[in-house]
PDB file of C-alpha atoms in Angstrom:
ATOM      1  CA  MET A  22     -29.897   0.245 -66.001  1.00 43.00           C
ATOM      2  CA  ARG A  23     -27.138  -2.017 -64.766  1.00 50.00           C
ATOM      3  CA  ARG A  24     -26.276  -1.197 -68.483  1.00 49.00           C
ATOM      4  CA  ASN A  25     -26.441   2.743 -67.959  1.00 47.00           C
ATOM      5  CA  SER A  26     -24.610   2.731 -65.291  1.00 49.00           C
ATOM      6  CA  LEU A  27     -21.525   0.619 -66.182  1.00 49.00           C
ATOM      7  CA  THR A  28     -21.260   2.737 -69.146  1.00 52.00           C
ATOM      8  CA  ALA A  29     -21.416   6.075 -67.087  1.00 46.00           C
ATOM      9  CA  SER A  30     -17.863   4.468 -65.299  1.00 49.00           C
ATOM     10  CA  ALA A  31     -16.410   3.700 -68.162  1.00 51.00           C
ATOM     11  CA  ALA A  32     -17.264   7.012 -69.478  1.00 50.00           C
ATOM     12  CA  LEU A  33     -16.246   8.440 -66.356  1.00 47.00           C
ATOM     13  CA  LEU A  34     -12.799   6.362 -66.475  1.00 49.00           C
ATOM     14  CA  LEU A  35     -12.445   7.793 -69.896  1.00 50.00           C
ATOM     15  CA  VAL A  36     -12.350  11.145 -68.757  1.00 47.00           C
ATOM     16  CA  PHE A  37     -10.011  10.078 -65.684  1.00 49.00           C
ATOM     17  CA  LEU A  38      -7.654   7.719 -67.974  1.00 49.00           C
ATOM     18  CA  PHE A  39      -7.387  11.439 -70.671  1.00 49.00           C
ATOM     19  CA  GLY A  40      -6.910  13.954 -67.271  1.00 49.00           C
ATOM     20  CA  LEU A  41      -4.324  11.747 -66.829  1.00 45.00           C
ATOM     21  CA  ALA A  42      -2.427  10.655 -69.908  1.00 47.00           C
ATOM     22  CA  ALA A  43      -2.821  15.530 -70.772  1.00 44.00           C
ATOM     23  CA  ASP A  44      -0.914  16.259 -67.623  1.00 45.00           C
ATOM     24  CA  SER A  45       2.253  13.659 -68.111  1.00 42.00           C
ATOM     25  CA  GLY A  46       2.033  13.858 -71.967  1.00 44.00           C
ATOM     26  CA  ALA A  47       4.727  16.581 -71.984  1.00 40.00           C
ATOM     27  CA  GLN A  48       7.090  14.261 -70.215  1.00 40.00           C
ATOM     28  CA  MET A  49       5.539  11.939 -72.170  1.00 40.00           C
ATOM     29  CA  PHE A  50       7.466  13.619 -74.981  1.00 39.00           C
ATOM     30  CA  GLY A  51      10.925  13.470 -74.646  1.00 40.00           C
ATOM     31  CA  PRO A  52      13.880  13.766 -77.307  1.00 41.00           C
ATOM     32  CA  GLY A  53      13.519  10.395 -77.529  1.00 45.00           C
ATOM     33  CA  MET A  54      10.869   7.627 -76.695  1.00 46.00           C
ATOM     34  CA  GLY A  55      12.276   6.943 -72.915  1.00 47.00           C
ATOM     35  CA  GLU A  56      14.189   9.968 -72.492  1.00 46.00           C
ATOM     36  CA  GLY A  57      13.751  13.034 -71.449  1.00 46.00           C
ATOM     37  CA  ARG A  58      10.996  11.385 -68.718  1.00 50.00           C
ATOM     38  CA  GLY A  59      10.160  12.783 -65.737  1.00 54.00           C
ATOM     39  CA  LYS A  60      10.496  10.661 -62.457  1.00 57.00           C
ATOM     40  CA  ASP A  61       7.196  10.623 -61.842  1.00 64.00           C
ATOM     41  CA  PHE A  62       6.537   9.247 -65.047  1.00 61.00           C
ATOM     42  CA  GLY A  63       6.995   5.391 -63.916  1.00 66.00           C
ATOM     43  CA  LYS A  64       4.036   5.187 -61.199  1.00 74.00           C
ATOM     44  CA  ARG A  65       1.888   7.128 -63.829  1.00 75.00           C
ATOM     45  CA  SER A  66       2.652   5.606 -66.702  1.00 76.00           C
ATOM     46  CA  GLU A  67       1.911   2.393 -63.737  1.00 79.00           C
ATOM     47  CA  MET A  68      -1.235   3.344 -62.379  1.00 84.00           C
ATOM     48  CA  PHE A  69      -2.486   4.689 -66.963  1.00 79.00           C
ATOM     49  CA  GLU A  70      -2.004   0.665 -67.410  1.00 80.00           C
ATOM     50  CA  LYS A  71      -4.002  -0.538 -64.578  1.00 84.00           C
ATOM     51  CA  ASN A  72      -6.718   1.654 -65.036  1.00 85.00           C
ATOM     52  CA  LEU A  73      -6.663   0.652 -69.023  1.00 83.00           C
ATOM     53  CA  GLU A  74      -6.445  -2.791 -67.931  1.00 84.00           C
ATOM     54  CA  ASN A  75      -9.764  -1.794 -65.701  1.00 86.00           C
ATOM     55  CA  LEU A  76     -11.344  -0.492 -68.905  1.00 86.00           C
ATOM     56  CA  ARG A  77     -10.900  -2.754 -70.373  1.00 86.00           C
ATOM     57  CA  ILE A  78     -12.027  -5.522 -68.361  1.00 89.00           C
ATOM     58  CA  LEU A  79     -15.114  -3.066 -67.111  1.00 90.00           C
ATOM     59  CA  LYS A  80     -16.321  -2.721 -71.351  1.00 90.00           C
ATOM     60  CA  LEU A  81     -15.494  -6.402 -71.551  1.00 92.00           C
ATOM     61  CA  LEU A  82     -18.133  -7.232 -68.668  1.00 92.00           C
ATOM     62  CA  GLU A  83     -20.643  -4.918 -69.937  1.00 92.00           C
ATOM     63  CA  LEU A  84     -20.678  -6.957 -73.769  1.00 93.00           C
ATOM     64  CA  LEU A  85     -20.274 -10.157 -72.492  1.00 94.00           C
ATOM     65  CA  GLU A  86     -23.456 -10.312 -69.929  1.00 93.00           C
ATOM     66  CA  LEU A  87     -22.188 -12.887 -68.238  1.00 92.00           C
ATOM     67  CA  ASN A  88     -24.735 -14.601 -65.098  1.00 91.00           C
ATOM     68  CA  ASP A  89     -22.261 -15.619 -61.590  1.00 89.00           C
ATOM     69  CA  GLU A  90     -20.632 -18.442 -62.518  1.00 89.00           C
ATOM     70  CA  GLN A  91     -19.687 -16.802 -65.578  1.00 91.00           C
ATOM     71  CA  ASN A  92     -18.392 -13.784 -64.089  1.00 91.00           C
ATOM     72  CA  THR A  93     -16.166 -15.518 -61.922  1.00 90.00           C
ATOM     73  CA  ARG A  94     -13.984 -17.687 -63.872  1.00 92.00           C
ATOM     74  CA  PHE A  95     -13.815 -15.900 -66.535  1.00 93.00           C
ATOM     75  CA  ILE A  96     -12.387 -12.964 -64.832  1.00 91.00           C
ATOM     76  CA  ALA A  97     -10.087 -14.758 -63.236  1.00 91.00           C
ATOM     77  CA  ARG A  98      -8.703 -16.325 -66.362  1.00 93.00           C
ATOM     78  CA  TYR A  99      -8.738 -13.631 -68.556  1.00 91.00           C
ATOM     79  CA  ALA A 100      -6.283 -12.182 -65.564  1.00 90.00           C
ATOM     80  CA  GLN A 101      -4.780 -14.882 -66.109  1.00 92.00           C
ATOM     81  CA  LEU A 102      -4.137 -14.469 -69.725  1.00 92.00           C
ATOM     82  CA  ARG A 103      -3.709 -10.338 -69.800  1.00 89.00           C
ATOM     83  CA  SER A 104      -0.209 -11.114 -67.226  1.00 91.00           C
ATOM     84  CA  GLU A 105       0.673 -14.140 -69.829  1.00 92.00           C
ATOM     85  CA  MET A 106       0.162 -11.369 -72.210  1.00 91.00           C
ATOM     86  CA  LYS A 107       1.867  -8.172 -70.164  1.00 90.00           C
ATOM     87  CA  ALA A 108       4.939 -10.056 -69.205  1.00 92.00           C
ATOM     88  CA  HIS A 109       5.456 -12.056 -73.039  1.00 93.00           C
ATOM     89  CA  MET A 110       5.026  -7.667 -74.604  1.00 93.00           C
ATOM     90  CA  ASP A 111       7.477  -6.789 -71.098  1.00 94.00           C
ATOM     91  CA  ARG A 112      10.054  -9.498 -73.202  1.00 95.00           C
ATOM     92  CA  VAL A 113       9.537  -7.977 -76.412  1.00 96.00           C
ATOM     93  CA  GLU A 114      10.158  -5.110 -75.503  1.00 95.00           C
ATOM     94  CA  ALA A 115      14.051  -6.193 -73.441  1.00 97.00           C
ATOM     95  CA  ALA A 116      14.549  -7.251 -76.976  1.00 97.00           C
ATOM     96  CA  VAL A 117      13.831  -4.165 -78.937  1.00 97.00           C
ATOM     97  CA  ASP A 118      16.056  -2.570 -76.606  1.00 97.00           C
ATOM     98  CA  ALA A 119      18.792  -4.673 -76.413  1.00 96.00           C
ATOM     99  CA  LEU A 120      18.630  -3.811 -80.819  1.00 97.00           C
ATOM    100  CA  SER A 121      18.365  -0.600 -80.073  1.00 96.00           C
ATOM    101  CA  ASP A 122      21.637  -0.188 -77.301  1.00 96.00           C
ATOM    102  CA  LEU A 123      23.392  -2.349 -80.187  1.00 96.00           C
ATOM    103  CA  LEU A 124      22.349  -0.358 -82.890  1.00 96.00           C
ATOM    104  CA  LYS A 125      23.668   2.901 -81.014  1.00 95.00           C
ATOM    105  CA  THR A 126      27.357   1.129 -80.572  1.00 94.00           C
ATOM    106  CA  GLU A 127      30.402   1.640 -83.745  1.00 93.00           C
ATOM    107  CA  ASN A 128      30.280  -1.072 -86.016  1.00 93.00           C
ATOM    108  CA  PRO A 129      27.834  -3.368 -84.967  1.00 94.00           C
ATOM    109  CA  SER A 130      28.192  -6.954 -85.857  1.00 94.00           C
ATOM    110  CA  GLU A 131      25.463  -7.502 -88.728  1.00 96.00           C
ATOM    111  CA  LYS A 132      25.416 -10.982 -87.583  1.00 96.00           C
ATOM    112  CA  ASP A 133      24.682  -9.610 -83.922  1.00 96.00           C
ATOM    113  CA  ILE A 134      21.690  -7.887 -85.583  1.00 96.00           C
ATOM    114  CA  THR A 135      20.332  -9.848 -87.795  1.00 97.00           C
ATOM    115  CA  ALA A 136      20.052 -12.435 -84.602  1.00 97.00           C
ATOM    116  CA  MET A 137      19.119  -9.772 -82.536  1.00 97.00           C
ATOM    117  CA  VAL A 138      16.210  -8.926 -85.547  1.00 97.00           C
ATOM    118  CA  ASP A 139      15.366 -13.002 -85.385  1.00 97.00           C
ATOM    119  CA  GLU A 140      14.984 -13.511 -82.093  1.00 97.00           C
ATOM    120  CA  ILE A 141      12.251 -10.527 -81.702  1.00 96.00           C
ATOM    121  CA  ASP A 142      10.286 -12.527 -84.710  1.00 96.00           C
ATOM    122  CA  ARG A 143      10.466 -15.035 -82.757  1.00 96.00           C
ATOM    123  CA  LEU A 144       9.262 -13.307 -79.162  1.00 95.00           C
ATOM    124  CA  ARG A 145       6.369 -11.262 -81.631  1.00 94.00           C
ATOM    125  CA  GLY A 146       4.971 -14.978 -83.122  1.00 92.00           C
ATOM    126  CA  GLU A 147       4.649 -16.933 -80.012  1.00 93.00           C
ATOM    127  CA  MET A 148       2.519 -14.045 -78.631  1.00 89.00           C
ATOM    128  CA  ASN A 149      -0.852 -15.673 -80.683  1.00 89.00           C
ATOM    129  CA  ASP A 150      -0.251 -18.440 -78.087  1.00 90.00           C
ATOM    130  CA  PRO A 151      -1.620 -17.662 -74.638  1.00 92.00           C
ATOM    131  CA  ILE A 152      -4.275 -16.001 -77.392  1.00 91.00           C
ATOM    132  CA  ILE A 153      -5.633 -18.842 -79.224  1.00 91.00           C
ATOM    133  CA  LYS A 154      -4.937 -20.993 -75.810  1.00 92.00           C
ATOM    134  CA  PHE A 155      -6.991 -19.022 -73.427  1.00 93.00           C
ATOM    135  CA  HIS A 156      -9.826 -19.594 -76.499  1.00 91.00           C
ATOM    136  CA  LYS A 157      -9.617 -22.832 -76.079  1.00 91.00           C
ATOM    137  CA  ASP A 158     -10.200 -23.337 -72.626  1.00 91.00           C
ATOM    138  CA  ILE A 159     -13.037 -20.310 -72.098  1.00 92.00           C
ATOM    139  CA  SER A 160     -15.345 -22.400 -74.361  1.00 90.00           C
ATOM    140  CA  SER A 161     -16.033 -24.229 -71.210  1.00 92.00           C
ATOM    141  CA  ILE A 162     -17.510 -20.934 -69.582  1.00 94.00           C
ATOM    142  CA  LEU A 163     -18.301 -18.075 -72.075  1.00 95.00           C
ATOM    143  CA  THR A 164     -21.125 -19.793 -75.528  1.00 93.00           C
ATOM    144  CA  ALA A 165     -20.055 -19.183 -79.439  1.00 94.00           C
ATOM    145  CA  VAL A 166     -21.658 -15.887 -78.779  1.00 95.00           C
ATOM    146  CA  GLN A 167     -20.106 -14.702 -75.603  1.00 95.00           C
ATOM    147  CA  THR A 168     -16.764 -16.098 -77.598  1.00 94.00           C
ATOM    148  CA  GLY A 169     -17.453 -13.927 -81.083  1.00 94.00           C
ATOM    149  CA  LYS A 170     -17.667 -10.677 -79.450  1.00 94.00           C
ATOM    150  CA  MET A 171     -15.044 -11.111 -76.906  1.00 93.00           C
ATOM    151  CA  VAL A 172     -12.619 -11.866 -79.896  1.00 92.00           C
ATOM    152  CA  VAL A 173     -13.976  -8.583 -81.451  1.00 93.00           C
ATOM    153  CA  PHE A 174     -13.894  -6.058 -78.763  1.00 92.00           C
ATOM    154  CA  GLU A 175      -9.992  -7.965 -78.217  1.00 88.00           C
ATOM    155  CA  SER A 176      -9.447  -6.580 -82.324  1.00 86.00           C
ATOM    156  CA  ARG A 177     -11.610  -3.552 -80.883  1.00 89.00           C
ATOM    157  CA  PHE A 178     -10.869  -2.162 -77.904  1.00 86.00           C
ATOM    158  CA  GLU A 179      -7.626   0.195 -78.232  1.00 80.00           C
ATOM    159  CA  ARG A 180      -8.467   1.566 -81.748  1.00 84.00           C
ATOM    160  CA  GLU A 181     -11.611   2.654 -80.751  1.00 82.00           C
ATOM    161  CA  LEU A 182      -9.965   4.274 -76.910  1.00 79.00           C
ATOM    162  CA  ILE A 183      -7.582   6.011 -79.281  1.00 82.00           C
ATOM    163  CA  GLU A 184     -10.516   7.188 -81.705  1.00 82.00           C
ATOM    164  CA  SER A 185     -12.184   8.018 -78.372  1.00 80.00           C
ATOM    165  CA  VAL A 186      -9.560  10.193 -77.421  1.00 78.00           C
ATOM    166  CA  ARG A 187      -8.738  11.924 -80.011  1.00 79.00           C
ATOM    167  CA  GLY A 188     -12.554  12.933 -80.835  1.00 78.00           C
ATOM    168  CA  PHE A 189     -12.420  14.219 -76.617  1.00 73.00           C
ATOM    169  CA  ARG A 190      -9.356  16.313 -77.054  1.00 73.00           C
ATOM    170  CA  GLU A 191     -10.857  17.974 -80.866  1.00 75.00           C
ATOM    171  CA  LYS A 192     -14.453  18.611 -79.049  1.00 76.00           C
ATOM    172  CA  MET A 193     -11.915  20.511 -75.652  1.00 75.00           C
ATOM    173  CA  MET A 194      -9.783  22.626 -77.842  1.00 73.00           C
ATOM    174  CA  PRO A 195     -10.229  25.913 -79.440  1.00 64.00           C
ATOM    175  CA  SER A 196     -10.916  25.655 -83.403  1.00 59.00           C
ATOM    176  CA  SER A 197      -7.393  27.787 -84.753  1.00 55.00           C
ATOM    177  CA  ASN A 198      -9.997  28.747 -87.100  1.00 54.00           C
ATOM    178  CA  PRO A 199     -12.282  31.021 -86.241  1.00 52.00           C
TER     179      PRO A 199
END
């Protein structure tokens, strides 16, 4: 029964996320990425990210079926990992933004471009370090089976979410074919 309740909650959250995305969709895709967005986009984006993280943890906890002790320890450590990953992704995005700005200047230096590309590659390469450390640390909390389930989940969550939303949209949109 608990599993059905969590699934229903996740489904409702997914519908909410879809509604939020549909509501801000017109502002999200302006003349260029990051351009032409409404002033509310930042708040909506932040809320969307929080909701996505809540859905991620809800689905993961449902999958892992943790006991109370595991649950408390795991949530704290997983939240720490996700925070580290977000901070790292923010650094990558800042470096990409700086490269984009450089490319918009007249006659950008090839040396500067190469240095920035190398820095972005370095930052992207480091993104797996916190995950590898987390998997080692978490072995004291999760069983091998739970760890395996988590690794599969991490790999597939966002792709499956996108596919679910795509399927939901196709069902909701009227068919153009008679």
